[in-house]
Coordinates of C-alpha atoms and ligand atoms in Angstrom, one line a residue:
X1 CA 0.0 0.0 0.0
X2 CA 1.5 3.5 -1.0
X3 CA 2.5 5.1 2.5
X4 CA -0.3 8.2 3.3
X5 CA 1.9 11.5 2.9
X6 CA 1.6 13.6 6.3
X7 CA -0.4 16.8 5.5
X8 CA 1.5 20.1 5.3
X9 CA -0.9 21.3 8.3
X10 CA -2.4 19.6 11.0
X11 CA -4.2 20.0 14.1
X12 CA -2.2 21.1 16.5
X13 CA -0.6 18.6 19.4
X14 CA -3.2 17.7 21.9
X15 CA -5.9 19.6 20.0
X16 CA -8.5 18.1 18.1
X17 CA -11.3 18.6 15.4
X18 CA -15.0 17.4 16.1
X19 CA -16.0 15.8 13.0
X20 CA -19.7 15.8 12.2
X21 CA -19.4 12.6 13.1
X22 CA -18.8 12.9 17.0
X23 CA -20.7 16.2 17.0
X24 CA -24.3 14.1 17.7
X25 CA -22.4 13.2 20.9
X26 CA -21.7 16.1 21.7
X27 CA -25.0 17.3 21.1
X28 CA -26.8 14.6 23.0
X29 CA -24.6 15.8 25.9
X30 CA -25.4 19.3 25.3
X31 CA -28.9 18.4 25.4
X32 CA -29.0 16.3 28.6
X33 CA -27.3 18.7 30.4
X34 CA -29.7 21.5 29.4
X35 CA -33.0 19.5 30.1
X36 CA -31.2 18.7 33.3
X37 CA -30.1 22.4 34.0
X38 CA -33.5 23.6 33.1
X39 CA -35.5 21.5 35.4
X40 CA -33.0 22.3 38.2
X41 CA -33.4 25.9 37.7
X42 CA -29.5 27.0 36.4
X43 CA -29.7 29.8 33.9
X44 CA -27.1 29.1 30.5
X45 CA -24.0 31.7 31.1
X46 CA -21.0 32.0 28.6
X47 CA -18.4 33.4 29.3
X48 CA -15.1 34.9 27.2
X49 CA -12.5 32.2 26.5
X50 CA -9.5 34.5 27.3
X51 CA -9.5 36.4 30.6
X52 CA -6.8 38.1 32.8
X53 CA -4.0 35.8 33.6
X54 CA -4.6 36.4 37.6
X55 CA -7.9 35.3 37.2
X56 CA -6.4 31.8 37.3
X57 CA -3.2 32.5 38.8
X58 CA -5.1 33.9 42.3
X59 CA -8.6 31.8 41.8
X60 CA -6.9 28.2 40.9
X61 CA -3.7 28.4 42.6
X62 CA -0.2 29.1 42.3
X63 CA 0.9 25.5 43.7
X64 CA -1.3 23.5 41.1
X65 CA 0.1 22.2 37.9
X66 CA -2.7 23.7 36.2
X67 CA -1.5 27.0 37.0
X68 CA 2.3 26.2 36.8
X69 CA 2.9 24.1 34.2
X70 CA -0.7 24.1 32.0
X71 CA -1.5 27.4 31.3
X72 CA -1.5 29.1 27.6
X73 CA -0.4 32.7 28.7
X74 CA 0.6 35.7 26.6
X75 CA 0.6 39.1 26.2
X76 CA -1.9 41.2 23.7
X77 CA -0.4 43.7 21.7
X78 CA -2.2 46.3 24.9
X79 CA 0.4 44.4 27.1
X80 CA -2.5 43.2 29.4
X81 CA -1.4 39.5 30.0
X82 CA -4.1 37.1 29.4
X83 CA -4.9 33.5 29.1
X84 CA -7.0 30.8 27.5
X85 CA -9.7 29.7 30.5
X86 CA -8.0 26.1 31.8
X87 CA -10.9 25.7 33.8
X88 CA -14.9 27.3 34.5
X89 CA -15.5 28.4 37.9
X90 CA -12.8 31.1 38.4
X91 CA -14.7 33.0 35.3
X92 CA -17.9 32.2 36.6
X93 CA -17.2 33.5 39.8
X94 CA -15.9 36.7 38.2
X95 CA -19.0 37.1 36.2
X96 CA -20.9 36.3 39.6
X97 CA -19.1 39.4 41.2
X98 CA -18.9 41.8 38.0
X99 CA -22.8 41.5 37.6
X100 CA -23.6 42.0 40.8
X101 CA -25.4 38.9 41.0
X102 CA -25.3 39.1 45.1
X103 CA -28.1 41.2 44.7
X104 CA -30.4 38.1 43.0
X105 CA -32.3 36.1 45.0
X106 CA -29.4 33.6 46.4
X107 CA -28.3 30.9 45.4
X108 CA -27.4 32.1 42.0
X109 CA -27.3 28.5 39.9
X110 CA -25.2 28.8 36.4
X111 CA -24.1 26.6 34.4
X112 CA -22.2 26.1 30.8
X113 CA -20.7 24.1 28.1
X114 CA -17.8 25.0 26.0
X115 CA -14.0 24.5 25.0
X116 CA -11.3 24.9 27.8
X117 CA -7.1 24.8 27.6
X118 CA -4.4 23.4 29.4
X119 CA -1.3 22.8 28.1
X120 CA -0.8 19.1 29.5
X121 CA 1.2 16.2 27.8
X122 CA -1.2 14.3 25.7
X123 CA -2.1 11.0 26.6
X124 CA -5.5 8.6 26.5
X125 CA -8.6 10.9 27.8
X126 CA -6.3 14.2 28.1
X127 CA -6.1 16.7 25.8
X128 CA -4.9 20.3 25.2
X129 CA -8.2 21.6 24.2
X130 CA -10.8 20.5 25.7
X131 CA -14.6 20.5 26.6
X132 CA -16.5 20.6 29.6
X133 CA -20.0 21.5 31.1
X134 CA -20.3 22.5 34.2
X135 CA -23.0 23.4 37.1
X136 CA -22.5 26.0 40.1
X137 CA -24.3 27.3 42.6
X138 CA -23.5 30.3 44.2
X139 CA -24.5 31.5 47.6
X140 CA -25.1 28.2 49.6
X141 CA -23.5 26.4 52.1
X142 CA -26.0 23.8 52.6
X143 CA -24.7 20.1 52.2
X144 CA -28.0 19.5 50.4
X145 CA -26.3 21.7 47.6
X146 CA -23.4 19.3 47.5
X147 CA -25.7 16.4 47.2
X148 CA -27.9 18.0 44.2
X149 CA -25.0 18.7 42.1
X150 CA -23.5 15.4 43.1
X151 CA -26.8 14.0 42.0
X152 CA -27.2 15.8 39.0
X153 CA -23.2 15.1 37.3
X154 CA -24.9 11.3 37.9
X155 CA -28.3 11.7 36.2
X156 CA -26.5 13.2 33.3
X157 CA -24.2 10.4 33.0
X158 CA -26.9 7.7 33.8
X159 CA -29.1 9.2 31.3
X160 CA -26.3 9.3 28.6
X161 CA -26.8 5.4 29.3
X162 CA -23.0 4.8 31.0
X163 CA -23.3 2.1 33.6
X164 CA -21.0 1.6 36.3
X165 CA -21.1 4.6 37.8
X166 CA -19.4 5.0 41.6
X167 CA -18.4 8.6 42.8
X168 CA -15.6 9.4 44.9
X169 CA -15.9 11.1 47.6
X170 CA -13.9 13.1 50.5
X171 CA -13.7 16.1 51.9
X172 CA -10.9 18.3 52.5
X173 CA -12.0 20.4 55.3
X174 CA -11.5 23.8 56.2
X175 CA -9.8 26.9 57.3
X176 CA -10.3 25.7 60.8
X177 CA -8.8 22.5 60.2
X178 CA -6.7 22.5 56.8
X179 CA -4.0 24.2 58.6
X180 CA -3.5 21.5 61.1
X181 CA -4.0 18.3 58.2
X182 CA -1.7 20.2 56.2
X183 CA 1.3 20.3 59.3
X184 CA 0.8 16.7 59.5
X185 CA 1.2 15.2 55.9
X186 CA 4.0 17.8 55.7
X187 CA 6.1 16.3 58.1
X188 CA 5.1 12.8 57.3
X189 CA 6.3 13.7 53.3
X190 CA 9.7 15.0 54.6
X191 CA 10.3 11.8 56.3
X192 CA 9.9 10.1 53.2
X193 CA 11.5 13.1 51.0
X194 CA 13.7 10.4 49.2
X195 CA 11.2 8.6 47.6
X196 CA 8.9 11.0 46.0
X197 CA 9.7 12.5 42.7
X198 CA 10.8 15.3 42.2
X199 CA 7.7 17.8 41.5
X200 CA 6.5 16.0 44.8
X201 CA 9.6 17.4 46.8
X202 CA 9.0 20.7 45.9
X203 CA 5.2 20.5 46.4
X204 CA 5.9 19.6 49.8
X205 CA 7.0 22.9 50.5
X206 CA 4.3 24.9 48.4
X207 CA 1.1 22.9 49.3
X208 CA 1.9 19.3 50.5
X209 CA -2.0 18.5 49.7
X210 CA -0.9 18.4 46.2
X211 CA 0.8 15.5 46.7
X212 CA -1.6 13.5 47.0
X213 CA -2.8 14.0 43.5
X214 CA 0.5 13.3 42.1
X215 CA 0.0 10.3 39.3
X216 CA 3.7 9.0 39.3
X217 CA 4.1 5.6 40.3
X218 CA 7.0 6.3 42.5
X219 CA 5.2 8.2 45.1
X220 CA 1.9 6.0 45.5
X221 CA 3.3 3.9 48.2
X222 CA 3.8 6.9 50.0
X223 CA 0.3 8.6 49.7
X224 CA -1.1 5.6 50.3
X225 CA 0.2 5.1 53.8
X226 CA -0.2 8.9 54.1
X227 CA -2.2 10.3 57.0
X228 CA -6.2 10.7 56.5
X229 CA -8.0 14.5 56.2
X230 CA -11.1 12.4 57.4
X231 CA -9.2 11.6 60.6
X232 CA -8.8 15.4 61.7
X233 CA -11.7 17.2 60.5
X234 CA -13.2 20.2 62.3
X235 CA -16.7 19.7 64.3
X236 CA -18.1 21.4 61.7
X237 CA -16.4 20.0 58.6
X238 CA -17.2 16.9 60.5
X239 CA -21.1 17.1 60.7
X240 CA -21.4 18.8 57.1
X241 CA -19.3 15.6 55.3
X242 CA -21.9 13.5 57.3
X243 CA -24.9 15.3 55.8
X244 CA -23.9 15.1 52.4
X245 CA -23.3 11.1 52.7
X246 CA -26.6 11.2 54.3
X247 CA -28.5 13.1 51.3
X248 CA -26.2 10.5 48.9
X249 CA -27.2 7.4 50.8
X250 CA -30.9 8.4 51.2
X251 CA -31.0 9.0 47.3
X252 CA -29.3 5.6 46.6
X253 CA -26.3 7.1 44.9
X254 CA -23.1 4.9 45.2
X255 CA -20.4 6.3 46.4
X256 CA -16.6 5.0 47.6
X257 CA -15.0 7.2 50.5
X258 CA -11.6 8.2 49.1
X259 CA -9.6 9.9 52.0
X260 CA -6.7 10.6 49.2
X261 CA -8.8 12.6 46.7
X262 CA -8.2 16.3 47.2
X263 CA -8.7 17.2 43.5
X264 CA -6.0 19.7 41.2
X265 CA -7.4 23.0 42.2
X266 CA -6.7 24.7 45.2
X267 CA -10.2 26.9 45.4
X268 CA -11.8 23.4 47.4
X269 CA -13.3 23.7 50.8
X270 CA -15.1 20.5 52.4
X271 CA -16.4 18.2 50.0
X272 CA -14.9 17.3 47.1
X273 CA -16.4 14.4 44.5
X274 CA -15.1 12.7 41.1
X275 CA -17.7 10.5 39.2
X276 CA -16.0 7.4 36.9
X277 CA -17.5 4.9 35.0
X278 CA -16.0 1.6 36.3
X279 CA -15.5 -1.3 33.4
X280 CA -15.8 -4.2 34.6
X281 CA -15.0 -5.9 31.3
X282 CA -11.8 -4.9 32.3
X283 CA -11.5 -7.4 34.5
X284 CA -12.8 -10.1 33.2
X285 CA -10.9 -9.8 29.8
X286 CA -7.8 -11.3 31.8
X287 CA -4.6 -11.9 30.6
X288 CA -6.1 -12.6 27.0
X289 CA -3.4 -11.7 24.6
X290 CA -4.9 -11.1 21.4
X291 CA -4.0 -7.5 19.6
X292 CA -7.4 -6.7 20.0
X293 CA -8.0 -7.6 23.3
X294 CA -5.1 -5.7 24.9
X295 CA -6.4 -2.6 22.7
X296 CA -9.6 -2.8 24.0
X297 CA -8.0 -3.5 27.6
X298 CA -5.9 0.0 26.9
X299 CA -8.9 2.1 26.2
X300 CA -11.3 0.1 28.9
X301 CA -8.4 0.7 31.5
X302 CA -7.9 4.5 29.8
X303 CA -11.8 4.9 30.6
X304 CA -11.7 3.6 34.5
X305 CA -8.8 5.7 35.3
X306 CA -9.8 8.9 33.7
X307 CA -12.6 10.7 36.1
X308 CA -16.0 12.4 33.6
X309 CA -16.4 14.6 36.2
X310 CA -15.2 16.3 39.4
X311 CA -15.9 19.4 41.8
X312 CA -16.3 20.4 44.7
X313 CA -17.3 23.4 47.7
X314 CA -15.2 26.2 47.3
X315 CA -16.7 28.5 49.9
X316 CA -13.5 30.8 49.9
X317 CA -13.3 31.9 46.4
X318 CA -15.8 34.7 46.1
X319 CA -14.0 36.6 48.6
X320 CA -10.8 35.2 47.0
X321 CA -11.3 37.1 43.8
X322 CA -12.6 40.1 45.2
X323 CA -16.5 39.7 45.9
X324 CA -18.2 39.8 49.8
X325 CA -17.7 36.2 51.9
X326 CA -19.9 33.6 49.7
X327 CA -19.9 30.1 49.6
X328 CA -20.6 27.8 46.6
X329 CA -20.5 24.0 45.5
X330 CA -20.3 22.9 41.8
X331 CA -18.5 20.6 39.1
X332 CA -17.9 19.8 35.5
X333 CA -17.9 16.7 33.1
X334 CA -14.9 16.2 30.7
X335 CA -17.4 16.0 26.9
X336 CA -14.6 14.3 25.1
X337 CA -14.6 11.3 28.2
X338 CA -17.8 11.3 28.3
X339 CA -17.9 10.6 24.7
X340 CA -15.1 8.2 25.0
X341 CA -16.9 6.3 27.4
X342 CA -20.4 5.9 25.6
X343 CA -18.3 4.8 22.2
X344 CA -16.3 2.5 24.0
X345 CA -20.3 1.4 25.5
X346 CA -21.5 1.5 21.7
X347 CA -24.3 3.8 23.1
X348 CA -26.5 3.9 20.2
X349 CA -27.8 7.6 19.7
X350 CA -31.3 8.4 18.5
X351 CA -31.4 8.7 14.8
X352 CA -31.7 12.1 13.3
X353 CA -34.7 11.3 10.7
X354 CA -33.2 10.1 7.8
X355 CA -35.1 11.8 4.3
X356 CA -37.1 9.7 2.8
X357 CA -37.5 11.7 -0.1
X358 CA -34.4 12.7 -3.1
X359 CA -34.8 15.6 -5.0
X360 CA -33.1 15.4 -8.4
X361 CA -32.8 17.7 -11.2
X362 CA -32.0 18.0 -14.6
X363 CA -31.2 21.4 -16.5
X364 CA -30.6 24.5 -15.1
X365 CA -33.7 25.9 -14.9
X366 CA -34.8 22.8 -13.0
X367 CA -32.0 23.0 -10.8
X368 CA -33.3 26.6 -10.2
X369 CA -36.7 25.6 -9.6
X370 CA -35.3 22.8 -7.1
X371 CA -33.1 25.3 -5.0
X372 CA -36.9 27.2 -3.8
X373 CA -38.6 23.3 -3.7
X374 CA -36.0 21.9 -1.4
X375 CA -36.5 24.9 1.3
X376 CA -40.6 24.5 1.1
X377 CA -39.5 20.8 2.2
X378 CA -37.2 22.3 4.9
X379 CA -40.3 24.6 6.1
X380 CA -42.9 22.0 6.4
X381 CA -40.3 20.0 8.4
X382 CA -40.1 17.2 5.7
X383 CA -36.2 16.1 5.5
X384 CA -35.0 15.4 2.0
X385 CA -31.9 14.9 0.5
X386 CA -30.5 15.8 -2.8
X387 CA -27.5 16.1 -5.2
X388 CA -27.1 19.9 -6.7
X389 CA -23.6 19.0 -8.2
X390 CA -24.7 16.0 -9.8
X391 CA -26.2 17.1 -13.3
X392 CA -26.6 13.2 -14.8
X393 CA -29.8 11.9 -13.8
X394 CA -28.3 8.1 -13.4
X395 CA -26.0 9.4 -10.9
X396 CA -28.4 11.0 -8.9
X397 CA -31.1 8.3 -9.1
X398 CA -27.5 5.7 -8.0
X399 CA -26.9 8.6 -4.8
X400 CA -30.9 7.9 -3.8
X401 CA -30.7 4.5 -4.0
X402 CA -27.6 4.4 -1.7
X403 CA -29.5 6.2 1.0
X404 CA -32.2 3.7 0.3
X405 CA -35.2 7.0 0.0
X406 CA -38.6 5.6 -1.0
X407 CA -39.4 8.0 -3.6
X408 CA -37.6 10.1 -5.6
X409 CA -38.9 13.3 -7.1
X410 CA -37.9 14.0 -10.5
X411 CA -37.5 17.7 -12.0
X412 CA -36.3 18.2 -16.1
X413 CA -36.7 21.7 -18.3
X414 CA -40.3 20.0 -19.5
X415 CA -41.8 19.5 -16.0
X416 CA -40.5 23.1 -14.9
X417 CA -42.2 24.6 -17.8
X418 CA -46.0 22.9 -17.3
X419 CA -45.8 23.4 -13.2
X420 CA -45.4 19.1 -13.4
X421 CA -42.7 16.6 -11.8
X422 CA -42.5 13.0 -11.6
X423 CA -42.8 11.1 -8.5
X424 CA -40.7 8.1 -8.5
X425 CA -41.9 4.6 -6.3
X426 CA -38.1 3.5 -5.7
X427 CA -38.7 0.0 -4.6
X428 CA -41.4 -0.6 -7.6
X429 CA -39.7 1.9 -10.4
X430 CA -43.3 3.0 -11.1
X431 CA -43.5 6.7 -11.7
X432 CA -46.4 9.5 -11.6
X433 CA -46.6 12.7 -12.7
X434 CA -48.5 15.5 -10.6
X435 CA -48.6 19.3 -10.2
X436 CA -45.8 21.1 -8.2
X437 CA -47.8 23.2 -6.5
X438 CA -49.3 20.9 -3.9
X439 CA -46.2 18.1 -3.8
X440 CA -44.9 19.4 -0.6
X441 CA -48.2 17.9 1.1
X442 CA -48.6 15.0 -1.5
X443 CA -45.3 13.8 0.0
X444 CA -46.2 14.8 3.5
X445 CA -48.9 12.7 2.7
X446 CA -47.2 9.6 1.6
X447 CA -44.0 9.4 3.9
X448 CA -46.9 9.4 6.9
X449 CA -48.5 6.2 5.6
Ligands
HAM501 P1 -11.4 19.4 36.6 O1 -11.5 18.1 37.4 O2 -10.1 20.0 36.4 O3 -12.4 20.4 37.4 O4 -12.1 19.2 35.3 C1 -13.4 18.6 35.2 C2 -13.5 17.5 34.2 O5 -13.0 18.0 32.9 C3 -12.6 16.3 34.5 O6 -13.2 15.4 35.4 C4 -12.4 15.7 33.2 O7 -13.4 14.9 32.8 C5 -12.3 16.9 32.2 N1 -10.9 17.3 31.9 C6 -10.1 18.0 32.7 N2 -8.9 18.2 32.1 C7 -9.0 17.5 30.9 C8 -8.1 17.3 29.8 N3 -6.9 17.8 29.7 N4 -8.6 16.6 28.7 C9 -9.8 16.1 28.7 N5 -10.7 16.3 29.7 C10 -10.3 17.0 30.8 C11 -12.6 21.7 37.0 O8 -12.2 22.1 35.9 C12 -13.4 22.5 37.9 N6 -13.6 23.8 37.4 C13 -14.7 21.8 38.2 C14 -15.6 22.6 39.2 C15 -16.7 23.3 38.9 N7 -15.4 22.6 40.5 C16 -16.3 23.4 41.0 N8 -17.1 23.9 40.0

């Protein structure tokens, strides 16, 4: 086979196009989320994709990789430095305090779906550009908030039809007793300095919470043995955690208490959740060795690994970013995961109604005449499909057969001329002849029977 010459141009690393293909995935996700959002009473927000660099730098966290090592940051020709959003809630707090939304009825409930960027290295389920919808709600601090966003990331993903769904769940306390947590897996991380790589070292000094979400194999001995947050909780950080496991239990959500899980942003008070969609294929494929197989073990174990969706309370970042004390509880789903997962399920999506009607044409006043016919079709909600580059009438009738229409409606220069065209049975071959004027509904007429 003649080797495939690399395009001049491509995509760039990490980044991706959404072929019209995947885009009904993307839609469906869209479209969950919205019903979802609706019902639940959060209002659609967008928001700019490039905001101030200290947005992120002050909201996310100077310790977190995101902020160190993932963020696309430049200057505009104004010299204001700026950056491509890595992430939702630091903008939608902004917005929050730039529109003065304290002044609504509280809690203010938001939520939105759109492209994110983090410069990250590129592996299975992580990309540079990516998508994400996410839910917050803004001037709570309620554990029955916690437990109806928890709920509502796991209606979405149940009703996308993924099975196996388990959240994690911890929380990482507070102000009250962070501080002392934080003391304690400090010097528990010094004594084992030598065996952590080396971003883990200097995260010990920064934030040594971080650690905890490191992903090199080297240091999960360590964290593992590591001291719990659940163990030292405040009174109050205490009987909130228990409320929200409460609300979870009562609604029959299933859930896995992970003391480790601290999650990559640093905004996180009290709870914080992840929701993954557990294969357990994966398990029962074995040891098989077939090329296949160990594919289909790389993607299922690609899949298990990678959370669709995390967040969390973050009851300090209002104030953090410059609005009044105001605390708030939401989360986000990774769209390209999500759509991962439900290929990898072979989710089968509703059909978009496929035409059962072809328009073809032949001479160009015909094709004229079947330009204004096609969007009468369009208008009275009838789908049809057609060929306007084709001009040989064999080709076109071969193009309607391949998407297997019922009839085909035929227009030449002598039909257009007496207000006629033929109507064409496509599994008989048996055609008619009847008056353009009233087709649309003839049609309407037949396709219904
Ligand atoms: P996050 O966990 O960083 O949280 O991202 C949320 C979800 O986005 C992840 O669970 C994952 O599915 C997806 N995701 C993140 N990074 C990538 C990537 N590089 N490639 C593909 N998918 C990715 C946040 O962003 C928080 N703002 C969530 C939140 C909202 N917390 C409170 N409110």
């Amino acid at each position: 086979m003649p080797r495939k010459k690399t395009p001049k141009f491509q995509s760039l690393t990490g980044m991706h196009d959404i072929l019209p293909e995947d885009q009904k995935y993307f839609y469906e996700i869209y479209k969950t989320a919205k019903n979802i959002a609706d019902f639940y009473g959060f209002g659609e927000i967008t928001t700019p994709i490039l905001e101030q660099a200290e947005l992120f730098s002050r909201g996310v966290g100077m310790a977190t990789d995101v902020v160190k090592k993932q963020m696309y940051t430049f200057r505009t020709k104004g010299g204001e430095l700026v950056t491509l959003r890595p992430e939702g809630t630091a903008s939608i707090v902004r917005a929050y305090i730039e529109h003065g939304m304290r002044t609504l009825p509280q809690p203010v409930k938001l939520w939105y779906f759109g492209p994110f960027f983090r410069y990250e290295k590129p592996q299975g389920g992580r990309y540079r550009q990516f998508w994400q919808f996410g839910f917050e709600i803004i001037g709570d601090a309620s554990p029955v908030e916690d437990a109806q966003v928890i709920l509502i990331f796991y209606k979405i993903l149940e009703e996308l039809k993924l099975k196996n769904l388990i959240i994690q769940i911890n929380s990482i306390g507070d102000h009250q007793c962070r501080p002392y947590y934080k003391r304690l897996l400090g010097s528990y991380l010094r004594a084992h300095h030598s065996s952590l790589c080396a971003d883990c070292r200097r995260r010990i000094k920064e934030n040594p919470l971080r650690v905890l979400d490191c992903k090199e194999e080297k240091c999960q001995s360590i964290i593992n043995s590591a001291p719990q947050i659940l163990d030292h909780l405040c009174r109050e950080c205490h009987d909130h955690f228990k409320e929200v496991l409460e609300y979870l239990d009562n609604l029959g959500l299933p859930y896995h208490l992970n003391p480790y899980l601290v999650r990559g942003l640093d905004y996180y008070t009290r709870t914080v959740f992840e929701i993954f969609a557990e294969q357990e294929e994966f398990h029962e494929l074995g040891d098989q060795e077939s090329k296949n197989n160990q594919e289909k073990k790389e993607s299922l174990s690609i899949i298990s690994k990678n959370a669709l969706a995390g967040g969390g309370r973050y009851d300090t970042l209002v104030k953090l970013l410059g609005g009044k004390e105001t605390p708030a509880f939401g989360a986000a789903g990774g769209v390209e995961r999500i759509v991962e997962a439900m290929k990898f399920a072979k989710i089968k999506l509703a059909r978009t109604q496929k035409p059962k009607i072809f328009l073809a044409q032949l001479g160009k006043q015909a094709k004229r005449e079947i330009l204004r016919l096609i969007e009468e079709f369009r208008q009275a909600k009838v789908p049809v499909a057609f060929s306007l580059s084709k001009d040989s009438l064999k080709s076109q009738l071969k193009l309607a057969d391949r998407l297997g229409v019922k009839y085909t409606l035929i227009l030449g220069q002598k039909e257009v001329v007496e207000g006629k065209i033929i109507i064409r049975n496509m599994q008989t071959g048996k055609q008619k002849i009847t008056a353009t004027k009233t087709i649309v509904q003839e049609m309407k007429k037949k396709i219904s029977k």
